[in-house]
Coordinates of C-alpha atoms and ligand atoms in Angstrom, one line a residue:
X20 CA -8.1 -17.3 12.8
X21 CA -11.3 -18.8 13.1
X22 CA -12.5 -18.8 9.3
X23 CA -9.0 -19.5 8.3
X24 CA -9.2 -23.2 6.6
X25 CA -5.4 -23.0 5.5
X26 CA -2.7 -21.3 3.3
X27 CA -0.9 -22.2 -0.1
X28 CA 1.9 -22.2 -1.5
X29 CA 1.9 -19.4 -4.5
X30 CA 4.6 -21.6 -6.7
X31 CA 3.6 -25.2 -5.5
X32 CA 0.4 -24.4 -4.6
X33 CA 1.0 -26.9 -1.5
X34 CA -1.7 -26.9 1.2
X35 CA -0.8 -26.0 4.6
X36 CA -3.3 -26.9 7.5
X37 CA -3.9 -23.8 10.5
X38 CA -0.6 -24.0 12.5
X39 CA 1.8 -26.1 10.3
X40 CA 2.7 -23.1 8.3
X41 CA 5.1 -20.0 9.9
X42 CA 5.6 -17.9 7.0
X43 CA 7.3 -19.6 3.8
X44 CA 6.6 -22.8 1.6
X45 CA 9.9 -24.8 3.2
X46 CA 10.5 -26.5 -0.4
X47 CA 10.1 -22.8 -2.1
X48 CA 12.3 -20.8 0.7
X49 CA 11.8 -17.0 0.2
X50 CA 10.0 -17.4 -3.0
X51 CA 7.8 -19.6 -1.2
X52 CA 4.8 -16.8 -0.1
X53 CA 1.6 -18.1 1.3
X54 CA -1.5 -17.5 0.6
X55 CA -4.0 -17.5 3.4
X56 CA -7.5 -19.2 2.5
X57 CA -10.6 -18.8 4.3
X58 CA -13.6 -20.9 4.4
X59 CA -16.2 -18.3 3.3
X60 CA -19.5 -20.7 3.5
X61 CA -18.8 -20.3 6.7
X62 CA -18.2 -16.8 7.6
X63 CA -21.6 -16.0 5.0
X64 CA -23.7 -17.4 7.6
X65 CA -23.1 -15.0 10.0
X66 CA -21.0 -12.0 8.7
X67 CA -23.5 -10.0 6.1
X68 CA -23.7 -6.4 4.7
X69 CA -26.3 -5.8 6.5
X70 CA -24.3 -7.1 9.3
X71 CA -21.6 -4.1 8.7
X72 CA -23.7 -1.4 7.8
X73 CA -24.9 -1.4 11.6
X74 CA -21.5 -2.5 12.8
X75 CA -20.0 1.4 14.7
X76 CA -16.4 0.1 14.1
X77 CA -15.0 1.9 11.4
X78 CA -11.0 0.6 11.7
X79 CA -10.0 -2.5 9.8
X80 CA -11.7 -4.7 12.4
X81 CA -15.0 -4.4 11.4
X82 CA -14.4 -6.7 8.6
X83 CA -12.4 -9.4 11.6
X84 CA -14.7 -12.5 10.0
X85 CA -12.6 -11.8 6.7
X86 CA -9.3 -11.2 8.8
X87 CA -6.7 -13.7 10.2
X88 CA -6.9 -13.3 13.8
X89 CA -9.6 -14.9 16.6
X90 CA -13.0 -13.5 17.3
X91 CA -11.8 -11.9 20.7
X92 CA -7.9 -11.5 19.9
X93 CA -7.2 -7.8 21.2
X94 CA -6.6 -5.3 18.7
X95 CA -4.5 -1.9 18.8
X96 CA -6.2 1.1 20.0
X97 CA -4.4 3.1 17.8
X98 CA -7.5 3.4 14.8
X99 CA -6.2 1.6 11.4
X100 CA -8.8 2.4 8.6
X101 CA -11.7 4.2 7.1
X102 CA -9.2 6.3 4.6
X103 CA -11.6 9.0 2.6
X104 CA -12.7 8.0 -1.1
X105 CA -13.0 11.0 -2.2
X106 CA -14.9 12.2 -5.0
X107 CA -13.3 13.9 -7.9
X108 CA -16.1 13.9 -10.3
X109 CA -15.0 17.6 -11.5
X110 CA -11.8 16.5 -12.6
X111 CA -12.9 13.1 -14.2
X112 CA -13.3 15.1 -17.8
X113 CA -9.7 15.6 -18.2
X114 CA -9.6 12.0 -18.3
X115 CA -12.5 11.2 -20.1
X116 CA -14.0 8.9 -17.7
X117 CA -17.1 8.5 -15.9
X118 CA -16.3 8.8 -12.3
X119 CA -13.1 9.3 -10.5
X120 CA -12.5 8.8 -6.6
X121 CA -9.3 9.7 -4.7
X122 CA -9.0 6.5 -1.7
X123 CA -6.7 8.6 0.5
X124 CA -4.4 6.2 2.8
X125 CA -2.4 9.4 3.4
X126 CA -4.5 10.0 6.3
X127 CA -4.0 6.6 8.4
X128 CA -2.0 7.1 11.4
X129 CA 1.4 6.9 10.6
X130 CA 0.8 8.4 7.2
X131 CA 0.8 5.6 4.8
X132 CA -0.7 2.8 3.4
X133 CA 1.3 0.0 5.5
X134 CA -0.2 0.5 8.7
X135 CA -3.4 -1.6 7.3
X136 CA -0.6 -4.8 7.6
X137 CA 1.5 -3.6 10.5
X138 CA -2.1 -3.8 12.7
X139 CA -2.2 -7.4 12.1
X140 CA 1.2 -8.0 12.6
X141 CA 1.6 -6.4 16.2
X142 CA -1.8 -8.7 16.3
X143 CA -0.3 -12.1 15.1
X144 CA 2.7 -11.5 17.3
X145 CA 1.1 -11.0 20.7
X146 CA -0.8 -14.3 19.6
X147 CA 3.0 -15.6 19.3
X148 CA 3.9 -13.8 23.0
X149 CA 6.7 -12.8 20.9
X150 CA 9.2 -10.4 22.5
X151 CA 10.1 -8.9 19.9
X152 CA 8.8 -7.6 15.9
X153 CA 11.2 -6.5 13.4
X154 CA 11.4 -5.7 9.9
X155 CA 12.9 -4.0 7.0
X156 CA 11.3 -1.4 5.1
X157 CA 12.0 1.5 2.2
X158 CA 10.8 3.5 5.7
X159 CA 7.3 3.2 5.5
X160 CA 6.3 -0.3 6.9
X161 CA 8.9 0.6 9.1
X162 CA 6.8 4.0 10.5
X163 CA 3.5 1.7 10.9
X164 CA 5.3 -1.1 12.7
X165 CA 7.1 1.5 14.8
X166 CA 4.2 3.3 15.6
X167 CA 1.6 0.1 16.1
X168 CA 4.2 -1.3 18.5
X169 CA 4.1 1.8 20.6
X170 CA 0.6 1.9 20.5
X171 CA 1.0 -2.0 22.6
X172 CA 4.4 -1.4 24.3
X173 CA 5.6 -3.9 21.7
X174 CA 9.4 -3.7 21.5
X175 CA 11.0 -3.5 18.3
X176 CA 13.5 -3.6 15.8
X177 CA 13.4 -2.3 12.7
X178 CA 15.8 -2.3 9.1
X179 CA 16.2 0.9 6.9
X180 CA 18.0 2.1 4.4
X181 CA 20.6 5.1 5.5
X182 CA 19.5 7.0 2.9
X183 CA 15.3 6.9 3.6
X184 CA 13.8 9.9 4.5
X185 CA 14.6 11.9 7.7
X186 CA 10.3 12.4 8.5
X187 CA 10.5 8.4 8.4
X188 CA 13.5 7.8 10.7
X189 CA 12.0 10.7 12.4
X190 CA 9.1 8.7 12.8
X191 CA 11.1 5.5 13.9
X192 CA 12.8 7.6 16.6
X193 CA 9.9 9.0 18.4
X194 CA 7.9 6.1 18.9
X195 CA 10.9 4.4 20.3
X196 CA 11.8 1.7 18.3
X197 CA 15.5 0.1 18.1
X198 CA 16.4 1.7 14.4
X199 CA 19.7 0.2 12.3
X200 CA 20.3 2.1 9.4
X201 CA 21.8 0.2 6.7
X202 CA 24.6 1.2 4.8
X203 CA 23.0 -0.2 1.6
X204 CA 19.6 -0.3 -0.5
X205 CA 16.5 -1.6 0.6
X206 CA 17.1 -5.1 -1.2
X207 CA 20.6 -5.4 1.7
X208 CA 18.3 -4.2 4.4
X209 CA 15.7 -7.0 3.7
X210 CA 18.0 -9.8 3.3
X211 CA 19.8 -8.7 6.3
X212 CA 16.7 -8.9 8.5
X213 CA 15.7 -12.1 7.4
X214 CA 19.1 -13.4 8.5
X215 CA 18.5 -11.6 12.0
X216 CA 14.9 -12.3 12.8
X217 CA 16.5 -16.4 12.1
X218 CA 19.0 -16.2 14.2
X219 CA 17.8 -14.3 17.2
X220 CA 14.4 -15.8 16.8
X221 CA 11.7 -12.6 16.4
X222 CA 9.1 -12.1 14.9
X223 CA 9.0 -10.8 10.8
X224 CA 6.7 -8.6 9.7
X225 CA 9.0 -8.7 6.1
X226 CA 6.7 -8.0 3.5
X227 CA 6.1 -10.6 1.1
X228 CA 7.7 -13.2 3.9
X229 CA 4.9 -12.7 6.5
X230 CA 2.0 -14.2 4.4
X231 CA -0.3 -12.1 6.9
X232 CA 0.6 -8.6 5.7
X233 CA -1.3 -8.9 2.2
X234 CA -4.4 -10.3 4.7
X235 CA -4.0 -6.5 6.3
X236 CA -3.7 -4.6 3.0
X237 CA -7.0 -5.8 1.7
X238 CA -8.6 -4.0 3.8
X239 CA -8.4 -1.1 1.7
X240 CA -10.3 -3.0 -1.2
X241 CA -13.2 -3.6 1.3
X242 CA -13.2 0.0 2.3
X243 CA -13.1 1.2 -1.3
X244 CA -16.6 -1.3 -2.4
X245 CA -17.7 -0.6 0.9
X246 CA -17.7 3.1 0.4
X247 CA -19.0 2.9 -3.2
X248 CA -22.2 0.6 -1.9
X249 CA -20.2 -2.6 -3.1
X250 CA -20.7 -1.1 -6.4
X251 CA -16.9 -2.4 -7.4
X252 CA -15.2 0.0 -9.4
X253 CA -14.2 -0.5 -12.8
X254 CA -10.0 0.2 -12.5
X255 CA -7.9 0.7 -9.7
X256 CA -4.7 2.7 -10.0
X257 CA -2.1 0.9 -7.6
X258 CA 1.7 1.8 -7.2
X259 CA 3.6 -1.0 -7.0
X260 CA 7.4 -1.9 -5.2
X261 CA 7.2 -5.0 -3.7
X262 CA 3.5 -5.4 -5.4
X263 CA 2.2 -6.7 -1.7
X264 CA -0.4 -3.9 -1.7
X265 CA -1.6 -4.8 -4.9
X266 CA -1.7 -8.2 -4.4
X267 CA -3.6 -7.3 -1.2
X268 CA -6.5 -5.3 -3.2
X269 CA -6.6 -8.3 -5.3
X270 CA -7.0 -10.3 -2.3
X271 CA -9.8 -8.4 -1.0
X272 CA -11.2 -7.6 -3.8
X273 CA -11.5 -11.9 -4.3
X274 CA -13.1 -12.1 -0.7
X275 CA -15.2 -9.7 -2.0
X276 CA -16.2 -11.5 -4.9
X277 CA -16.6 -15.3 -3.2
X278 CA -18.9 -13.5 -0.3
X279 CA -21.3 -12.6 -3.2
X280 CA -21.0 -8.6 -2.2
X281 CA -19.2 -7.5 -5.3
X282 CA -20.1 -8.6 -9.0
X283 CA -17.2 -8.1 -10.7
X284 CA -13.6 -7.7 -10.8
X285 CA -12.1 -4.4 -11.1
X286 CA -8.7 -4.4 -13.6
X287 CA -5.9 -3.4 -11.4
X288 CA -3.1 -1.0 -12.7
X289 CA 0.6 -1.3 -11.5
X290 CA 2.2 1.8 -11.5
X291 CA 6.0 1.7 -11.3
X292 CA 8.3 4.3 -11.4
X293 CA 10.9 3.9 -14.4
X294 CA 14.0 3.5 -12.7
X295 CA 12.5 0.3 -10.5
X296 CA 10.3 -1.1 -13.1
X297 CA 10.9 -4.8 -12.7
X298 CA 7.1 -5.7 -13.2
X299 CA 6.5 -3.5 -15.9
X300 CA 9.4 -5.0 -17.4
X301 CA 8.8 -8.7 -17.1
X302 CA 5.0 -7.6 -18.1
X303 CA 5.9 -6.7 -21.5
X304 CA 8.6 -8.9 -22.7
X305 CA 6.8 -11.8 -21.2
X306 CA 9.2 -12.8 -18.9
X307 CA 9.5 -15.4 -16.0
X308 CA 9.1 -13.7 -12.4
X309 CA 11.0 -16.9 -11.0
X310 CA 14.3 -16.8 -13.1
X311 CA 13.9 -12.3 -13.7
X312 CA 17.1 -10.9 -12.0
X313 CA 17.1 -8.1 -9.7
X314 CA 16.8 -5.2 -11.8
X315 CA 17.7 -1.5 -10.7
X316 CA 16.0 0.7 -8.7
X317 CA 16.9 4.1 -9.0
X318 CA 13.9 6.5 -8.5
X319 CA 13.1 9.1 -6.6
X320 CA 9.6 7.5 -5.0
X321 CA 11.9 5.7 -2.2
X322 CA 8.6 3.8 -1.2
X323 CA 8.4 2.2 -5.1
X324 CA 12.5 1.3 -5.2
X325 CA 12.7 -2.3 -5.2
X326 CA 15.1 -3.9 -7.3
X327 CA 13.4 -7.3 -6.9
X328 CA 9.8 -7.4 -6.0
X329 CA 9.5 -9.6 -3.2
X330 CA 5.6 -10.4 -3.7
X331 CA 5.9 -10.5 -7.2
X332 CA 4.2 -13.7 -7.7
X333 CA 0.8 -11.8 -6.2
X334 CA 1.6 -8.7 -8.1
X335 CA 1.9 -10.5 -11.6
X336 CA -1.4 -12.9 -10.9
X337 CA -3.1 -9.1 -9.6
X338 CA -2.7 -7.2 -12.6
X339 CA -3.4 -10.7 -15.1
X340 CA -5.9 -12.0 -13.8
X341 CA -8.4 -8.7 -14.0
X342 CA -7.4 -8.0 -17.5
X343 CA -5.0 -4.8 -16.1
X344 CA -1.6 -3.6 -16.8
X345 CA 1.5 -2.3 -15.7
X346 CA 3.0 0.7 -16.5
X347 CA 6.0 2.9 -16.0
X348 CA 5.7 6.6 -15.0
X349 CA 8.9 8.7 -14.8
X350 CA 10.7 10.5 -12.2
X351 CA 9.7 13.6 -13.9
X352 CA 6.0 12.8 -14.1
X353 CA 6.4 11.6 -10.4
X354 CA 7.8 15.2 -9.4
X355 CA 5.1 16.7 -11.8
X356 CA 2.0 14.8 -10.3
X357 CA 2.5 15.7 -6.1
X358 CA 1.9 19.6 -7.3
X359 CA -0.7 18.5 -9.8
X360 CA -2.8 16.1 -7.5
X361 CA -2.4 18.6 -4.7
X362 CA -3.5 21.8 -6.4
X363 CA -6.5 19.7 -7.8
X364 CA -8.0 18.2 -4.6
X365 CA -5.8 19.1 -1.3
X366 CA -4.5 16.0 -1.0
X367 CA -0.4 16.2 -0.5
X368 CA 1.4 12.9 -1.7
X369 CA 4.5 11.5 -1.3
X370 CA 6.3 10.8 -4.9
X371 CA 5.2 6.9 -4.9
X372 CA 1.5 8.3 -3.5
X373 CA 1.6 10.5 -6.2
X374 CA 2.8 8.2 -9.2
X375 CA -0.5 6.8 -9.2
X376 CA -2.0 10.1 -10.1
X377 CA 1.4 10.3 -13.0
X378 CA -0.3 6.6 -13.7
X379 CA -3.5 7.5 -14.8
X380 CA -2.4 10.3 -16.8
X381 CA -0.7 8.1 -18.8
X382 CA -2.8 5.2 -19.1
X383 CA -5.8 7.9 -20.0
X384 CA -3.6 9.3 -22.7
X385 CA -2.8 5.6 -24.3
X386 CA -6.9 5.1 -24.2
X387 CA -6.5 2.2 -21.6
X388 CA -9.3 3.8 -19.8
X389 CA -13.0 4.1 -21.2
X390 CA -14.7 6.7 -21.1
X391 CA -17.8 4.7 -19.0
X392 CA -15.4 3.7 -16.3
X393 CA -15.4 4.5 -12.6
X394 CA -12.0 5.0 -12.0
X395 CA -10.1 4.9 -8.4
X396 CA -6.5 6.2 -7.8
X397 CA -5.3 5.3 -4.4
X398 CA -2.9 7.8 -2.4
X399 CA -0.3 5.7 -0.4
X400 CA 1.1 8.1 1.7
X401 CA 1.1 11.7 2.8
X402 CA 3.5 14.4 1.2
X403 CA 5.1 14.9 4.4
X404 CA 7.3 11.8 4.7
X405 CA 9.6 13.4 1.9
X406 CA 9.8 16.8 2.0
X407 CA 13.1 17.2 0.2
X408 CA 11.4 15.7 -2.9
X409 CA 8.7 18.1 -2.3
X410 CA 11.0 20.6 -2.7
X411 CA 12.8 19.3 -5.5
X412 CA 9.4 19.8 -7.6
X413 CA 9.1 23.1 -6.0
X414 CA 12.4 23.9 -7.8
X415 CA 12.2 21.8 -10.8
X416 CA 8.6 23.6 -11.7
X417 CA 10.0 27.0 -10.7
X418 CA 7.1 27.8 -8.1
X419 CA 6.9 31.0 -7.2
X420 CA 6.7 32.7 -3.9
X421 CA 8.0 35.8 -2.5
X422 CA 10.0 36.9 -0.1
X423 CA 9.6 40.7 1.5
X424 CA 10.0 43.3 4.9
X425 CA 6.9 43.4 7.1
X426 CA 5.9 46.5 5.9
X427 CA 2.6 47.1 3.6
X428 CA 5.2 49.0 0.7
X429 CA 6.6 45.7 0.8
X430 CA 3.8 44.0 -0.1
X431 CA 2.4 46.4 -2.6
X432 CA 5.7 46.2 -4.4
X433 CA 4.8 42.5 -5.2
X434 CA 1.1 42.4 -5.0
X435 CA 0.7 42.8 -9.0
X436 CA 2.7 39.6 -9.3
X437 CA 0.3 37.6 -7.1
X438 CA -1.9 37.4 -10.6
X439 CA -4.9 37.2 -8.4
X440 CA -7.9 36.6 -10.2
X441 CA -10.3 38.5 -8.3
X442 CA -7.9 41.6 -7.9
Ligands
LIG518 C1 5.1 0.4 0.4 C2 4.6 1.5 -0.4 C3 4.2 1.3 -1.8 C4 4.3 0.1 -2.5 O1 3.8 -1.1 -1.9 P1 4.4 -2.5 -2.3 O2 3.6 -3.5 -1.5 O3 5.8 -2.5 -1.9 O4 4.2 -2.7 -3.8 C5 3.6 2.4 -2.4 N1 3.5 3.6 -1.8 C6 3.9 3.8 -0.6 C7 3.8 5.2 0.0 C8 4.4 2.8 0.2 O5 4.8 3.0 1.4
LIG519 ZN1 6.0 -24.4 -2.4

């Protein structure tokens, strides 16, 4: 906390001073989100690029002058961070775009994205000495807060829907966390847990409620400049349920900016699946985020199904504010996109990973890329938190494989259908 100066209110845009502020605005309630602001003349004195490119940290915490929590706060040992950008120059034709990068957050520990804000919220709750975390989550934030918590014997208790994947309850299970599946969607299991953390007093790591979690998620803007020699890139392909991830890579991405280490503003692209597409919606009918319903959220990308987008606010200012858009993929293109993205570059995605990759298909197709632009499609998760989907588009593309005795007659009898190239 030591740069922190203090945090807003993102609809009354009221300031609150370092320690009178918990989570929420009080005259907004759980519309109310915070933003955390930083007194950056003072962290430029001391924290420099030069500074980081001899710093041997790799997690998150290298960038800790940027980041909510004390100079000597202890961290997790479990490593949060340094997700591959991965070049994909070869396939950047098929777009018709300069230079394409693949930032890969598949490959953080608990195999998503949302362990970048679960390591600062094990970290703001041992500040707390609270006994215990919970939170609700489509699974994901659940597996990083699950996992981070083991990683401190931090106990636990975390919200899910029944119906979220078995890897992520999986997940949940093994690194011992107290798991309550709810007998509803995502939207019940939220609003339950805010009820519970209330009354029994713990800590919430809610997304969009805990105005700390977008503070973790911009890490992976400052990883992606980072990696491109703070050359920002020109559009950033984000999928968007809640929107706090993209709101978070707007937030670093503004750190970035008022440090002097980037010059300019990427456009950020919201991609939402069509069946939970309230952003995209109030996007192009120009509608009011504070008086939109709840709309429905039917998709297959369980990580992207949120009927109401609890960090909306930071999602709508993200994608307006750079000059981006939002944009709907389908189920179908989701399906069509893991094989796609994963025969191209080896990189497995779960179907809201994956509907980024769906997302710049489309957006290439509609020319809302240019053909000059450096272009970077962020992964979200690994492809083996949802199997079953996986092998829903196995089916649904008709993949072939064969099945056969263990004897070399049995393999000869299908070895012409293998279409080898070579053979
Ligand atoms: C949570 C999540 C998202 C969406 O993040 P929001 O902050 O809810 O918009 C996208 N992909 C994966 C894999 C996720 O777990
Ligand atoms: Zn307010």
């Amino acid at each position: 906390m030591r740069y922190v100066s203090h945090a807003t209110c993102m609809i009354c845009n009221k300031r609150f001073e370092k320690g009178e502020f918990e989570y929420i605005c009080p005259d907004h309630g759980n519309e109310g989100i915070l933003d955390i602001q930083y007194g950056y003349d003072a962290i430029k004195k001391e924290f420099t690029k030069d500074f980081l490119a001899g710093n041997k940290d790799m997690s998150i915490w290298r960038y800790k002058p940027l980041l909510p929590v004390g100079e000597n706060t202890p961290v997790p040992n479990l490593i949060v961070g340094n997700s591959p950008l991965i070049n994909l120059d070869t396939l950047s034709d098929q777009f018709g775009i300069k230079h394409l990068y693949l930032k890969d957050d598949g490959r953080l520990p608990t195999a998503s994205f949302k362990d970048r804000a679960s390591a600062i919220a094990v970290v703001k709750a041992h500040e707390q000495n609270a006994q215990v975390i919970t939170t609700a989550s489509t699974g994901n934030a659940a597996a990083a807060l699950s996992g981070l918590c083991a990683s401190v014997g931090q106990e636990n208790v975390i919200f899910v829907p029944a119906r979220a994947p078995q890897a992520k309850i999986a997940q949940l299970l093994m690194f011992g966390s107290k798991v309550i599946l709810v007998d509803g969607t995502y939207d019940d299991a939220f609003e339950l847990c805010l009820e519970v953390a209330k009354e029994y007093g713990w800590y919430n790591r809610n997304t969009a409620y805990n105005p700390y979690m977008s503070e973790g998620k911009k890490t992976c803007a400052f990883e992606i400049c980072e990696q491109l020699y703070w050359k920002a890139p020109d559009i950033i392909f984000v999928s968007v349920g809640d929107g706090c991830i993209i709101g978070g890579i707007h937030k670093g991405l503004k750190d970035l900016l008022a440090m002097g280490w980037i010059d300019k503003m990427p456009r950020l692209m919201g991609i939402q699946a069509q069946g939970s597409s309230y952003m995209v919606q109030a996007w192009e009918n120009n509608e009011d985020i504070l008086l939109k319903k709840a709309c429905d959220a039917e998709t297959i990308a369980d990580s992207i199904s949120a009927g109401l987008p609890r960090d909306r606010i930071k999602a709508f200012n993200a994608v307006k504010s750079t000059k981006g858009a939002f944009l709907a993929v389908s189920d179908d293109d989701i399906i069509k996109a893991i094989p796609d993205l994963a025969k191209k570059t080896g990189v497995f995605a779960e179907p809201a990973g994956a509907a980024t990759w769906a997302g710049i298909k489309k957006a290439a197709k509609k020319g809302m890329v240019n053909s000059d632009d450096t272009v970077v499609v962020i992964n979200t998760g690994s492809g083996l938190k949802d199997i079953n989907s996986a092998m829903k588009a196995i089916d649904l593309m008709d993949m072939k494989y064969f099945k056969i005795k263990p004897s070399i007659h049995g393999f000869r009898n299908i070895a012409s259908d293998l279409n080898l190239i070579s053979a």
